[in-house]
Coordinates of C-alpha atoms and ligand atoms in Angstrom, one line a residue:
Chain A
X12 CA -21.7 -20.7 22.9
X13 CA -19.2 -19.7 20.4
X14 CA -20.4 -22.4 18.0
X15 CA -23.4 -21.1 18.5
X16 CA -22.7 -18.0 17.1
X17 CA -20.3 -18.8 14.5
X18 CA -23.0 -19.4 11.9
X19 CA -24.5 -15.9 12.5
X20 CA -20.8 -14.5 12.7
X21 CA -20.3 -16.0 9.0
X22 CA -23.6 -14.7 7.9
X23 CA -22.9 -10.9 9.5
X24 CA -19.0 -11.3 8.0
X25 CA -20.7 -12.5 4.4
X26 CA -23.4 -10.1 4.1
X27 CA -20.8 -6.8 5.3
X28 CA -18.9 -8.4 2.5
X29 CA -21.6 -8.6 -0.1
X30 CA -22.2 -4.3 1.0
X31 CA -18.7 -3.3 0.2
X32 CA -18.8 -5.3 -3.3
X33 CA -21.8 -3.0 -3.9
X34 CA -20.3 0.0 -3.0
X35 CA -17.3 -0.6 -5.1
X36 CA -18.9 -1.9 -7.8
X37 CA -21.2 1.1 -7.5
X38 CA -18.2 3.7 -7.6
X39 CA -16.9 1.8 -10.6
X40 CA -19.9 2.1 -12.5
X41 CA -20.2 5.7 -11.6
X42 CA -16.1 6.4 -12.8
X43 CA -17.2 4.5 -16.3
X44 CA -20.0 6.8 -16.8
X45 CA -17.8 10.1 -16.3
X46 CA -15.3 8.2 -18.8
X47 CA -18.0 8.5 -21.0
X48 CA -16.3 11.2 -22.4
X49 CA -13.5 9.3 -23.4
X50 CA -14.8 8.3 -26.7
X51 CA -12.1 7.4 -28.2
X52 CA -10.9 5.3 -25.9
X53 CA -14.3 2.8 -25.8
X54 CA -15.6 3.7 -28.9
X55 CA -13.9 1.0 -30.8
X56 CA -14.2 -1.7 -28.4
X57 CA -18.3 -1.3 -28.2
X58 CA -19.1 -3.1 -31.1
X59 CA -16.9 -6.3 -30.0
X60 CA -18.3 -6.4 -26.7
X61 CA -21.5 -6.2 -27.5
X62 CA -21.2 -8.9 -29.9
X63 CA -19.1 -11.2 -27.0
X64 CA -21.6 -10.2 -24.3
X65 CA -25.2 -10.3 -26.4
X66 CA -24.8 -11.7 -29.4
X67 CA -22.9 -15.0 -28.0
X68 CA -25.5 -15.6 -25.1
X69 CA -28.0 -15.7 -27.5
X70 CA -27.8 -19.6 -27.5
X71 CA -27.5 -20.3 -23.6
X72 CA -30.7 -17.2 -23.2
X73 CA -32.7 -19.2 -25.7
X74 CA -31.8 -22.8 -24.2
X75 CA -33.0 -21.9 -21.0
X76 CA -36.2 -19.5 -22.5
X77 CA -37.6 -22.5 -24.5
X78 CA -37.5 -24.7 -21.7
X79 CA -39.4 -22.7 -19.2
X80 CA -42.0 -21.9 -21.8
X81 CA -42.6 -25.6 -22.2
X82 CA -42.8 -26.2 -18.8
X83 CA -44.7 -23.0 -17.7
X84 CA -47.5 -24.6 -19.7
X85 CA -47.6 -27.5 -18.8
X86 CA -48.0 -26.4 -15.2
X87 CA -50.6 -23.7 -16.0
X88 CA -52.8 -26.3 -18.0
X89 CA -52.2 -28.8 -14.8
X90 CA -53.3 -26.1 -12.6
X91 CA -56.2 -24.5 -14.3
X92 CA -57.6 -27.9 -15.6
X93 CA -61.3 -28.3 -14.5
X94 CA -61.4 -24.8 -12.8
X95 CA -60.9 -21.7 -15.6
X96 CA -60.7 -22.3 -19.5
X97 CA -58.0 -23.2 -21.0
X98 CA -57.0 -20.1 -23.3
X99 CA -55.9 -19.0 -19.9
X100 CA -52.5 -20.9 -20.4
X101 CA -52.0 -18.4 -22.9
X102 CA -52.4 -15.7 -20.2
X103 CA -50.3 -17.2 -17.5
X104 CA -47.3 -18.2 -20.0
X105 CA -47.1 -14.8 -21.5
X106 CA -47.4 -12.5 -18.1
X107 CA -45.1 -14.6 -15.9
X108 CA -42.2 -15.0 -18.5
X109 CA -42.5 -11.1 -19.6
X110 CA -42.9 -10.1 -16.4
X111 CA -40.4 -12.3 -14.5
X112 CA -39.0 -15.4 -15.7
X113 CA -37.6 -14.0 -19.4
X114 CA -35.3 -11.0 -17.6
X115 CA -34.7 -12.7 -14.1
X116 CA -33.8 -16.3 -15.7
X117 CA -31.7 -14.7 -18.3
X118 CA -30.2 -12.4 -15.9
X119 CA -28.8 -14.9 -13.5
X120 CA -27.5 -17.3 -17.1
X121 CA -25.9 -14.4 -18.2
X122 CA -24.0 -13.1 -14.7
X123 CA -22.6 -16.5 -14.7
X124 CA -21.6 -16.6 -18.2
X125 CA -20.8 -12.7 -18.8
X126 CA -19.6 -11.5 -15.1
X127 CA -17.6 -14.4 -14.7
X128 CA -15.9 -14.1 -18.1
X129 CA -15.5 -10.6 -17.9
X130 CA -14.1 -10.9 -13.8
X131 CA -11.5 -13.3 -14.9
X132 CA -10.3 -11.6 -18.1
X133 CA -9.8 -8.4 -15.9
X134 CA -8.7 -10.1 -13.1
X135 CA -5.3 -11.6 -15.0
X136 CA -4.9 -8.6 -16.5
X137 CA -4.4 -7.1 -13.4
X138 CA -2.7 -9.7 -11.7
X139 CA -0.4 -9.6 -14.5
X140 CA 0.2 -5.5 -14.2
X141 CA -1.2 -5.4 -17.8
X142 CA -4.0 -2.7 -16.5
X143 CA -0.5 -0.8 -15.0
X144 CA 0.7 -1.1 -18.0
X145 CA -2.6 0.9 -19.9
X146 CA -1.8 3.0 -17.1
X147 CA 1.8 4.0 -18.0
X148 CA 0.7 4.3 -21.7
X149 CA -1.7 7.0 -21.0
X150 CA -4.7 4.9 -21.3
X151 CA -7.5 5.3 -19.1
X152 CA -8.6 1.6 -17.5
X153 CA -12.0 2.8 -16.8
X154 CA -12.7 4.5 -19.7
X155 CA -10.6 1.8 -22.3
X156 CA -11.9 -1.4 -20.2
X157 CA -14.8 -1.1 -18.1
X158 CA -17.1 2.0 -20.2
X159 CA -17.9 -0.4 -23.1
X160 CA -18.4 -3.4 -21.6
X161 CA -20.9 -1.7 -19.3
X162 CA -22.6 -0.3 -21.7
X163 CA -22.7 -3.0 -23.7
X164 CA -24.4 -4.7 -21.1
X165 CA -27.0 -2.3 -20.7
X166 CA -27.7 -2.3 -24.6
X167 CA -27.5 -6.1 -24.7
X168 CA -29.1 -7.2 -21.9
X169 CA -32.8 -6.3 -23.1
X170 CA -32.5 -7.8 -26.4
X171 CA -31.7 -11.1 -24.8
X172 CA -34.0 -11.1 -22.6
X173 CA -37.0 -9.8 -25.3
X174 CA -35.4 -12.8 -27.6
X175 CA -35.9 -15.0 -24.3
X176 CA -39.4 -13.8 -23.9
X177 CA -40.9 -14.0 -27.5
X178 CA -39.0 -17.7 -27.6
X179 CA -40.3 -18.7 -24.7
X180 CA -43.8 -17.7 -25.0
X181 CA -43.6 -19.6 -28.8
X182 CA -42.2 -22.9 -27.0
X183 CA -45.4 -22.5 -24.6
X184 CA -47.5 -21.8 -27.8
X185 CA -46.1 -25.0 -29.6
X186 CA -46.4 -27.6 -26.1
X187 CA -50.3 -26.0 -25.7
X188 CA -50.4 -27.1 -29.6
X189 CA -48.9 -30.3 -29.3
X190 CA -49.4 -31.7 -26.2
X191 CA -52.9 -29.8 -24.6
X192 CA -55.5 -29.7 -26.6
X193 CA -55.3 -26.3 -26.8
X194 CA -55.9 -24.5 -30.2
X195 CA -53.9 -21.6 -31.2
X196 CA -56.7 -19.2 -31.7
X197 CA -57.6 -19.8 -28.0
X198 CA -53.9 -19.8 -26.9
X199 CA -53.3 -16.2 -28.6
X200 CA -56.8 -15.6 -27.1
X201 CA -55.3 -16.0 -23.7
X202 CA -52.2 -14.3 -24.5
X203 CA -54.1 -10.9 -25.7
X204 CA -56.5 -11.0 -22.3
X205 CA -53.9 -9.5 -20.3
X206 CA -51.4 -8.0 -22.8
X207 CA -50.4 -4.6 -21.4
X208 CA -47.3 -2.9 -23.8
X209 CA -46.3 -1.5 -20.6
X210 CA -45.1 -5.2 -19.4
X211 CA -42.6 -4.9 -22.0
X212 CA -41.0 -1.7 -21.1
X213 CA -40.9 -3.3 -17.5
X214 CA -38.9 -5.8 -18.7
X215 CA -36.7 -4.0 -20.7
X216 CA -35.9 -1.6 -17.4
X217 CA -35.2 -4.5 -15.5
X218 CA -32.7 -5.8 -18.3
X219 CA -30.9 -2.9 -18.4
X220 CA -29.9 -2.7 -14.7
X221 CA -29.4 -6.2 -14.8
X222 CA -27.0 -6.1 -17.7
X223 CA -25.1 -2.9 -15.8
X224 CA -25.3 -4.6 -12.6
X225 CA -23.6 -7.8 -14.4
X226 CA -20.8 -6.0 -15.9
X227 CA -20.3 -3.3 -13.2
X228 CA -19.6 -6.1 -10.9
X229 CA -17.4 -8.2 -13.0
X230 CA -15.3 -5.2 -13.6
X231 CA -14.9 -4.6 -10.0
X232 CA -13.8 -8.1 -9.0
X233 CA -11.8 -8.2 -11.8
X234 CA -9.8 -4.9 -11.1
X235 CA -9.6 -5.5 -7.7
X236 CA -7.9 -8.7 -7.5
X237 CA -4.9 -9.9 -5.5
X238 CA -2.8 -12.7 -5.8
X239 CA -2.0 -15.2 -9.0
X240 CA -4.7 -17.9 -10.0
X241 CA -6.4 -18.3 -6.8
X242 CA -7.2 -14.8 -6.5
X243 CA -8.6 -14.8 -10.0
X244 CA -10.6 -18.1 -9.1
X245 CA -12.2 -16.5 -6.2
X246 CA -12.9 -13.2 -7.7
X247 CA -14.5 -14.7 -10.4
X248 CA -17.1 -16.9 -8.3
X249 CA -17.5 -14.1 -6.0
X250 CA -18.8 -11.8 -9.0
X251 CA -21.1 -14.4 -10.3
X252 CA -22.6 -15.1 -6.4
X253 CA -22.8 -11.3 -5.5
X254 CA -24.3 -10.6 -8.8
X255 CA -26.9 -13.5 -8.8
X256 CA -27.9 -11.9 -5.4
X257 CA -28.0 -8.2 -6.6
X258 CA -30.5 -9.5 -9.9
X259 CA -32.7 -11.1 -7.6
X260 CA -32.4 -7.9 -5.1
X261 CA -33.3 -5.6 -8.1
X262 CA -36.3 -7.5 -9.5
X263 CA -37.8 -7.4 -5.7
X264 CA -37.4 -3.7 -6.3
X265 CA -38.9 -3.1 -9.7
X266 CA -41.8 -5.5 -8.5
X267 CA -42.4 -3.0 -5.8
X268 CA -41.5 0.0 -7.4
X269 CA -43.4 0.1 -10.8
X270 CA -46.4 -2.4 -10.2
X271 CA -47.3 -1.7 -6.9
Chain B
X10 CA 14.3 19.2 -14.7
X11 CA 15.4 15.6 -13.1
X12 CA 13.1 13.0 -11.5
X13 CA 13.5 13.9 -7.2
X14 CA 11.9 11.7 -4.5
X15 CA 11.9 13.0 -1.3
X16 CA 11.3 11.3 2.2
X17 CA 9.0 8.5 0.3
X18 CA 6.6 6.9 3.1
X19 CA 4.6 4.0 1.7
X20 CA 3.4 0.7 3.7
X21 CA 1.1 -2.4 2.9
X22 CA -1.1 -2.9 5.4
X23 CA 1.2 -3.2 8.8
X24 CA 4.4 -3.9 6.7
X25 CA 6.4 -0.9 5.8
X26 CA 8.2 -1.2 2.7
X27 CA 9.6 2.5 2.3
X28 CA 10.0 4.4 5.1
X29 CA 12.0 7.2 3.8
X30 CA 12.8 7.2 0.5
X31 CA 14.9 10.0 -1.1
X32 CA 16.8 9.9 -4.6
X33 CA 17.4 12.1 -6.9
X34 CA 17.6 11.6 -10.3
X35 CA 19.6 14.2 -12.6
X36 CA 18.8 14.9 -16.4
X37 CA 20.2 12.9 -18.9
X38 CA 22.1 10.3 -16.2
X39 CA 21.0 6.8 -16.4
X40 CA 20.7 5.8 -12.4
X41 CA 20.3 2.1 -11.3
X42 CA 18.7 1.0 -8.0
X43 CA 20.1 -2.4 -6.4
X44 CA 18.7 -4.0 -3.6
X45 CA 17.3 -7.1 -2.5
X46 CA 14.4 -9.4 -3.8
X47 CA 11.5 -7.5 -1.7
X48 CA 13.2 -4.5 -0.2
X49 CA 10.4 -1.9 -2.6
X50 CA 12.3 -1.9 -5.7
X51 CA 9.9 -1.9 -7.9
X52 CA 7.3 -0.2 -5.5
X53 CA 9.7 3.1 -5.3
X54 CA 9.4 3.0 -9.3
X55 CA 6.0 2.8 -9.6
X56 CA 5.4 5.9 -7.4
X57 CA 7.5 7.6 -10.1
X58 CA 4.8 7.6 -12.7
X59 CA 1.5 7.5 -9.9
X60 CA 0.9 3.6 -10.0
X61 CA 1.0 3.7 -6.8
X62 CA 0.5 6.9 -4.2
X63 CA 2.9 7.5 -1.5
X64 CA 1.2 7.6 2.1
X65 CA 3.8 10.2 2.5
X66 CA 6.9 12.3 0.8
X67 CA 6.8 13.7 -2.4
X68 CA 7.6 12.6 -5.8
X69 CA 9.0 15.2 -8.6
X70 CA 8.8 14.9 -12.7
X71 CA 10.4 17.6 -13.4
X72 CA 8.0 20.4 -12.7
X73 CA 5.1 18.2 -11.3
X74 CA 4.4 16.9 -7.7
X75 CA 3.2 13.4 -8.9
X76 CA 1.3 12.8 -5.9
X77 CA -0.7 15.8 -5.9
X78 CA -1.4 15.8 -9.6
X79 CA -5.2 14.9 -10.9
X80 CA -5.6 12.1 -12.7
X81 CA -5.6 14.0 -16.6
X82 CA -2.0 15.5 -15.9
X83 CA -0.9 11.8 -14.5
X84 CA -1.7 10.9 -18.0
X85 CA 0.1 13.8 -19.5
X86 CA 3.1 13.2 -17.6
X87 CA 3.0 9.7 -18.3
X88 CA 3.6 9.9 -21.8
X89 CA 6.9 11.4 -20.8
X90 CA 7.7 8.1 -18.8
X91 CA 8.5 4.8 -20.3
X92 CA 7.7 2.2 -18.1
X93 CA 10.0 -1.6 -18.9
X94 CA 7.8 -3.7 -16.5
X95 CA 9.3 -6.3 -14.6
X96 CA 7.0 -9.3 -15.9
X97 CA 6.7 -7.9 -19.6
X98 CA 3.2 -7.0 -18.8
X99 CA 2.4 -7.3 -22.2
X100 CA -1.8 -7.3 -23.8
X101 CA -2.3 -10.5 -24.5
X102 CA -5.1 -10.3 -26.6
X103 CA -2.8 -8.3 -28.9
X104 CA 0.0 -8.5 -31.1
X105 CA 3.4 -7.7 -30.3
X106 CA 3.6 -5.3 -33.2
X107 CA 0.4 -4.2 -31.6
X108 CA 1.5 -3.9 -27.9
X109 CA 4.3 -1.6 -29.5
X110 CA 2.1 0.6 -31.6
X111 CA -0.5 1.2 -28.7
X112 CA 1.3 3.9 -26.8
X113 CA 2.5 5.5 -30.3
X114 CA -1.9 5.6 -31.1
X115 CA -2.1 7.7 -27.9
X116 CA 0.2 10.4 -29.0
X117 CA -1.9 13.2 -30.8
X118 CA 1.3 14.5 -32.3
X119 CA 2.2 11.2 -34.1
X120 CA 0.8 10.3 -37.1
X121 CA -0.8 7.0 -37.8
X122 CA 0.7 6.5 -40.7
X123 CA 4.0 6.4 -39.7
X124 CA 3.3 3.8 -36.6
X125 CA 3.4 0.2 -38.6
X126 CA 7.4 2.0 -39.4
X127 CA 8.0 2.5 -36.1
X128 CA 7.4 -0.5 -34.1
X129 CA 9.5 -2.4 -37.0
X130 CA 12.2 -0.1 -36.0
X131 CA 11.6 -0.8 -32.4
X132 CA 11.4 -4.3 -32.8
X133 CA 14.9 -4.1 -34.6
X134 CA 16.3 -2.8 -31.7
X135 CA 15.7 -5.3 -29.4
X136 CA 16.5 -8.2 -31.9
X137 CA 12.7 -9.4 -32.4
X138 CA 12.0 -8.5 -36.5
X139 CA 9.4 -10.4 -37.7
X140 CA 8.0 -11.5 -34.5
X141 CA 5.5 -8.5 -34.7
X142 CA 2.5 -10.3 -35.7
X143 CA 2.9 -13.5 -33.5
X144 CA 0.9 -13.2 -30.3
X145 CA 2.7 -12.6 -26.3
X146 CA 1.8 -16.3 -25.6
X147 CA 3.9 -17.1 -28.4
X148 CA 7.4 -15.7 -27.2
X149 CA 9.7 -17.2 -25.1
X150 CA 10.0 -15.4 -21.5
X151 CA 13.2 -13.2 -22.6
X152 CA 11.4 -12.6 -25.6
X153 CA 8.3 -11.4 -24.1
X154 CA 10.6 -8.8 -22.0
X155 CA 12.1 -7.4 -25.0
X156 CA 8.9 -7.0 -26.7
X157 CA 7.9 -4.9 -23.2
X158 CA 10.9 -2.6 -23.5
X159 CA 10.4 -2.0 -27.2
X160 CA 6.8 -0.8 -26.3
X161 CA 8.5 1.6 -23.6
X162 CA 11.1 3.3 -25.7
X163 CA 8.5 3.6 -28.9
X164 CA 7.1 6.7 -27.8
X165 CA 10.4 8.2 -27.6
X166 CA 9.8 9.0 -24.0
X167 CA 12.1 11.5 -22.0
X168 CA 12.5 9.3 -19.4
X169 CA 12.9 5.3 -19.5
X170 CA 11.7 3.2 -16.5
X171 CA 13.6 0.0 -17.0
X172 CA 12.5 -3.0 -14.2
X173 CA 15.0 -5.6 -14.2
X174 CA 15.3 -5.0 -17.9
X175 CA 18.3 -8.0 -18.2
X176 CA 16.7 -11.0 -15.4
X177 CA 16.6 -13.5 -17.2
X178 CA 18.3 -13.2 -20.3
X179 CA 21.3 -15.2 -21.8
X180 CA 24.7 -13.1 -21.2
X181 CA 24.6 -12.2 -25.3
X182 CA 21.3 -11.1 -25.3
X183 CA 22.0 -9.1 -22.1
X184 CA 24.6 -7.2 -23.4
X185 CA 22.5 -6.3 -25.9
X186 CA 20.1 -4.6 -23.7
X187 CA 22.8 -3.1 -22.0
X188 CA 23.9 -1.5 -25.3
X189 CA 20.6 -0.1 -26.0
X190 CA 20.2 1.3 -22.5
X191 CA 23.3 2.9 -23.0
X192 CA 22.9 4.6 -26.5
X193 CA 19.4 5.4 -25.6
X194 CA 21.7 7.8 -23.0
X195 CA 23.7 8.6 -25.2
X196 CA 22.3 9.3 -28.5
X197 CA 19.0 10.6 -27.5
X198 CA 19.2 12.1 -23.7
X199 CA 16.5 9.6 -22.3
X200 CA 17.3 9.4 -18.4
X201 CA 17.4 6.2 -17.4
X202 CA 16.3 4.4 -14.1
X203 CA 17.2 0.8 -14.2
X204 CA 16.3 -1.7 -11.4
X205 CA 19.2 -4.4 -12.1
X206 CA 20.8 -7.7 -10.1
X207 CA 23.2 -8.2 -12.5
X208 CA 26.2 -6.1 -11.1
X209 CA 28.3 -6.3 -14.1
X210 CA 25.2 -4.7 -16.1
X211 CA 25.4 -2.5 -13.5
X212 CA 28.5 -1.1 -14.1
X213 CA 28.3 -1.5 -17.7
X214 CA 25.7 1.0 -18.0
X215 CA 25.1 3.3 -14.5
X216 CA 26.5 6.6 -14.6
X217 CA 25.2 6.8 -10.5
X218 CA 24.4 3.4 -8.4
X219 CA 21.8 3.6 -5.4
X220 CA 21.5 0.8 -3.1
X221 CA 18.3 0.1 -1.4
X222 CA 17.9 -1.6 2.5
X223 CA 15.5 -0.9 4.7
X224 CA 13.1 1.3 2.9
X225 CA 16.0 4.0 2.5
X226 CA 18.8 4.4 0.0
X227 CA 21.4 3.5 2.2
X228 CA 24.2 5.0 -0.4
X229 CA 24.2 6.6 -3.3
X230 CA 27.4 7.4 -6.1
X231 CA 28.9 6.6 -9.1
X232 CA 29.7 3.0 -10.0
X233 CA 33.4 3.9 -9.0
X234 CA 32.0 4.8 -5.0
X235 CA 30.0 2.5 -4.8
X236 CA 32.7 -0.6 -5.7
X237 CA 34.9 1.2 -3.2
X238 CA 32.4 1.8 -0.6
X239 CA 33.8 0.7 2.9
X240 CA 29.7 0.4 4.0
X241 CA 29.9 -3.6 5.0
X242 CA 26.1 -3.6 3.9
X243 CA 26.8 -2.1 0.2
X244 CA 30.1 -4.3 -0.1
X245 CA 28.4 -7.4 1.4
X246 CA 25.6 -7.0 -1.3
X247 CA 27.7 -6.4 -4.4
X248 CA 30.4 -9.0 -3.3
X249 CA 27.1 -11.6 -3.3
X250 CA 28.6 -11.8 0.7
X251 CA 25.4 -12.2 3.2
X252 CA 28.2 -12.6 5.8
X253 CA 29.1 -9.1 5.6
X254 CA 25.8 -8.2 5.9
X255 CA 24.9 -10.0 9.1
X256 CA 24.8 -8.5 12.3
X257 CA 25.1 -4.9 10.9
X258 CA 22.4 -2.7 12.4
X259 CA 20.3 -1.1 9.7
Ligands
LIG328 N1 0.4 -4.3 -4.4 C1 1.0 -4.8 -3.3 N2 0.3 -5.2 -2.2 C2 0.9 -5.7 -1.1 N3 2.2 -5.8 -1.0 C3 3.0 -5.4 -2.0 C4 2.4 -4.9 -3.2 N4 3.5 -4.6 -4.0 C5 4.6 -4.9 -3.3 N5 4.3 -5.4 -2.1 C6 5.3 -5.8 -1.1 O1 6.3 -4.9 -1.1 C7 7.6 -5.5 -0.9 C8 8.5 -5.0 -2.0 O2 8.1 -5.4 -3.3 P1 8.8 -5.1 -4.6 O3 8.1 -5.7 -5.7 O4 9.1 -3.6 -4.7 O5 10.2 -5.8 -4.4 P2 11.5 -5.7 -5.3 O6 12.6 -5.0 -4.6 O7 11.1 -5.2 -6.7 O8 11.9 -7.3 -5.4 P3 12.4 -8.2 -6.7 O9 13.8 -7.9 -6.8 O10 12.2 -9.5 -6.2 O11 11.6 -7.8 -7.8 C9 7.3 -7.0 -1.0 O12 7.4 -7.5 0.3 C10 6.0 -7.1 -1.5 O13 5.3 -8.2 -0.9
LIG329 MG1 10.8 -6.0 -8.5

């Protein structure tokens, strides 16, 4: 009987877990907001983190961009072959990677490569009593560590994912060139057929929560480990699993909030 | 004006490591706290300047209850505090001339001009010139913990925090410390709280010796007392004697 419920137990123990890394990670962001203030404590440390948390994914965004425009038509022209014409590639590339696979893709490359950077360089900082020490020299933590790279998240975050977007819809261009018979005229054809600007902005509000939710909880882990190494270890995987699950939480919710 | 704890309560989970703290700290004394590895040392310092709350007790700064202040007046007061940490503690994506200068950027009343002067001078003073641009992970252990206390005394603070400021330093280098703990006293008025094992620092520099045990201070006096003190607890500890110690109840 007990085995039986074990499973369940871990599930209930894991998901109760998950729910207070919100929370905290919530009431974190919410103190780096009010710390807003604080200009001139995270004023000068913007710039740098937005360079280190957009401008260095740029490569990993556009790795993964290119290859699911390729294969997004490949599979649209293997779907639609024989049953609707084939400028329709154009369509189905350019709606499902705006729509879902530029931001959510991007999203979950980035919360490994930025959350878990950002939860392990925190993390030893406060294993190692470095965040006491901002403390005892009158610097805010919040406001000096967690305000800029927050916000460069949420500045960041959208221009990956449009550079992820516009890449991957050109590497879907160039395979419908190359490889389908498809002409470009009929490719941008497709594209134009269900072009709405608005797709855009919904991808752009996605991004941003995603980039706050990446750095928010990164932050959190990191300032809220215990322990040497092993505590940094763990709170680094644990803010790359929690925020893979919040991303794909979020973009449930924008789905049903604003295209429903 | 003096640094007063009184009746300091503060646990970790089920394990109590204060229970009933009181010492008071006068103006201008330099006061060193002995005790053993894990009796809340370093804990009972940290409450001084709010890095950690007290689950009960209060905490005086001169005219401030620590533990009822908000978090913009912890910041005032802390720029009357040094704090020496224990493991250096430095930034180590910074400089050390860098680490020195950041508390000295804080200070409104400081000019920026004059900082680059400053942490040289600092540096000098705890025998590191020209180490200022290498980076932490470039300095030896004992290195790294001078570089931590010339980043506490650059603000010229009112008070100096000093955790174990000597562990780990060759006996030349230690007295060295010990000097500057002293003149810092001396020629400038700083009151010192030093967290020390090394009980002939501790007589070098203490103008009042608290012992620690069981989450109280179990005696308090000047050096004098306490190397006199008939407690079998306070003489086991000093005399490096766990014999004494045994058996006593606490
Ligand atoms: N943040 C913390 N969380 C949980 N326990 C803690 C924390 N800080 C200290 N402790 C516990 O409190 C006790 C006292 O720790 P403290 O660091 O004050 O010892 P200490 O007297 O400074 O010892 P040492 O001479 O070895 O530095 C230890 O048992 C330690 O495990
Ligand atoms: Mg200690």
């Amino acid at each position: 009987m007990s085995s039986f419920l074990a499973p369940i137990r871990m599930v209930g123990r894991g998901a109760l877990q998950a729910l207070t890394a919100v929370g905290r990670a919530g009431y974190l962001g919410t103190d780096a907001v009010r710390a807003l203030r604080k200009v001139d404590l995270w004023g000068p440390h913007l710039v740098p983190q937005m360079s280190r948390i957009g401008v260095e994914s740029v490569p990993i965004a556009l790795f993964i961009s290119m290859f699911t425009g390729v294969v997004l038509a490949l599979q649209a022209s293997y779907t639609l072959t024989g049953q609707v014409p084939l400028y329709f590639v154009g369509a189905l590339v350019g709606k499902t990677m705006i729509l879902e696979l530029g931001p959510v893709l991007t999203g979950l490359a980035l919360s490994g490569r930025v959350g878990a950077n950002i939860a392990a360089e925190i993390g030893t900082m406060r294993v190692t009593e470095q965040i006491d020490a901002l403390e005892t020299l009158a610097y805010d933590p919040v406001a000096y560590l967690v305000t800029p790279r927050v916000l460069a998240g949420a500045i960041m975050f959208p221009m990956v994912v449009i550079l992820s977007i516009a890449i991957g819809i050109a590497a879907g261009w160039g395979t419908s060139m190359a490889l389908l018979d498809i002409t470009s005229t009929e490719f941008i054809k497709g594209l134009r057929l269900f072009f709405d600007p608005w797709d855009i902005q919904f991808a752009a509000i996605k991004s941003i929560t995603f980039g706050v939710t990446v750095t928010a909880v990164g932050c959190s882990f990191g300032f809220h480990t215990r322990g040497g190494a092993e505590g940094v270890g763990q709170a680094t995987t644990r803010a790359v699993v929690i925020s893979s699950m919040i991303i794909l939480v979020l973009d449930a919710f924008w789905a049903a909030v604003l295209l429903s | 004006m003096s640094i007063k704890m009184v009746n300091v309560h503060r646990a970790f989970g089920e394990k109590e490591v204060l229970k009933g703290f009181s010492l008071e700290i006068q103006d201008g004394t330099t006061t060193t706290i002995i005790g053993g590895s894990g009796s809340g040392k370093s804990v009972a310092l940290k409450h001084i300047v709010g890095l950690l709350r007290p689950d009960e007790g209060n905490i005086w700064v001169d005219e401030d209850n620590v533990s009822r202040l908000d978090q913009e007046s912890v910041y005032r007061l802390r720029q009357r505090v040094g704090y020496v940490f224990q493991f250096a503690a430095l930034f180590d994506s910074m400089t050390i001339a860098e680490n020195v200068g950041l508390g000295l950027r804080r200070m409104s009343d400081f000019p920026s001009e004059g900082i680059p002067d400053r942490v040289e001078e600092c540096l000098h003073l705890v025998d590191l010139d020209g180490y200022g641009e290498r980076l932490p992970s470039q300095l030896s252990g004992g290195q790294r913990k001078r570089a931590g206390l010339a980043r506490a005394i650059a603000t010229k603070p009112k008070y100096i925090l000093y955790d174990e400021p000597t562990t780990g330093l060759d006996p030349v280098t230690t007295a060295v410390i010990d000097e500057l703990i002293v003149r810092m006293s001396e020629e400038l008025g700083v009151t010192g709280v030093v967290i020390s094992h090394d009980m002939k620092s501790v007589f070098r520099i203490s103008d009042r010796v608290a012992m620690l045990y069981d989450g109280v201070i179990r005696e308090e006096g000047t050096p004098d007392q306490i190397q006199g003190s008939d407690d079998p607890i306070v003489r086991g500890f000093i005399e490096g004697r766990p014999e004494l110690m045994e058996g006593q109840q606490t």
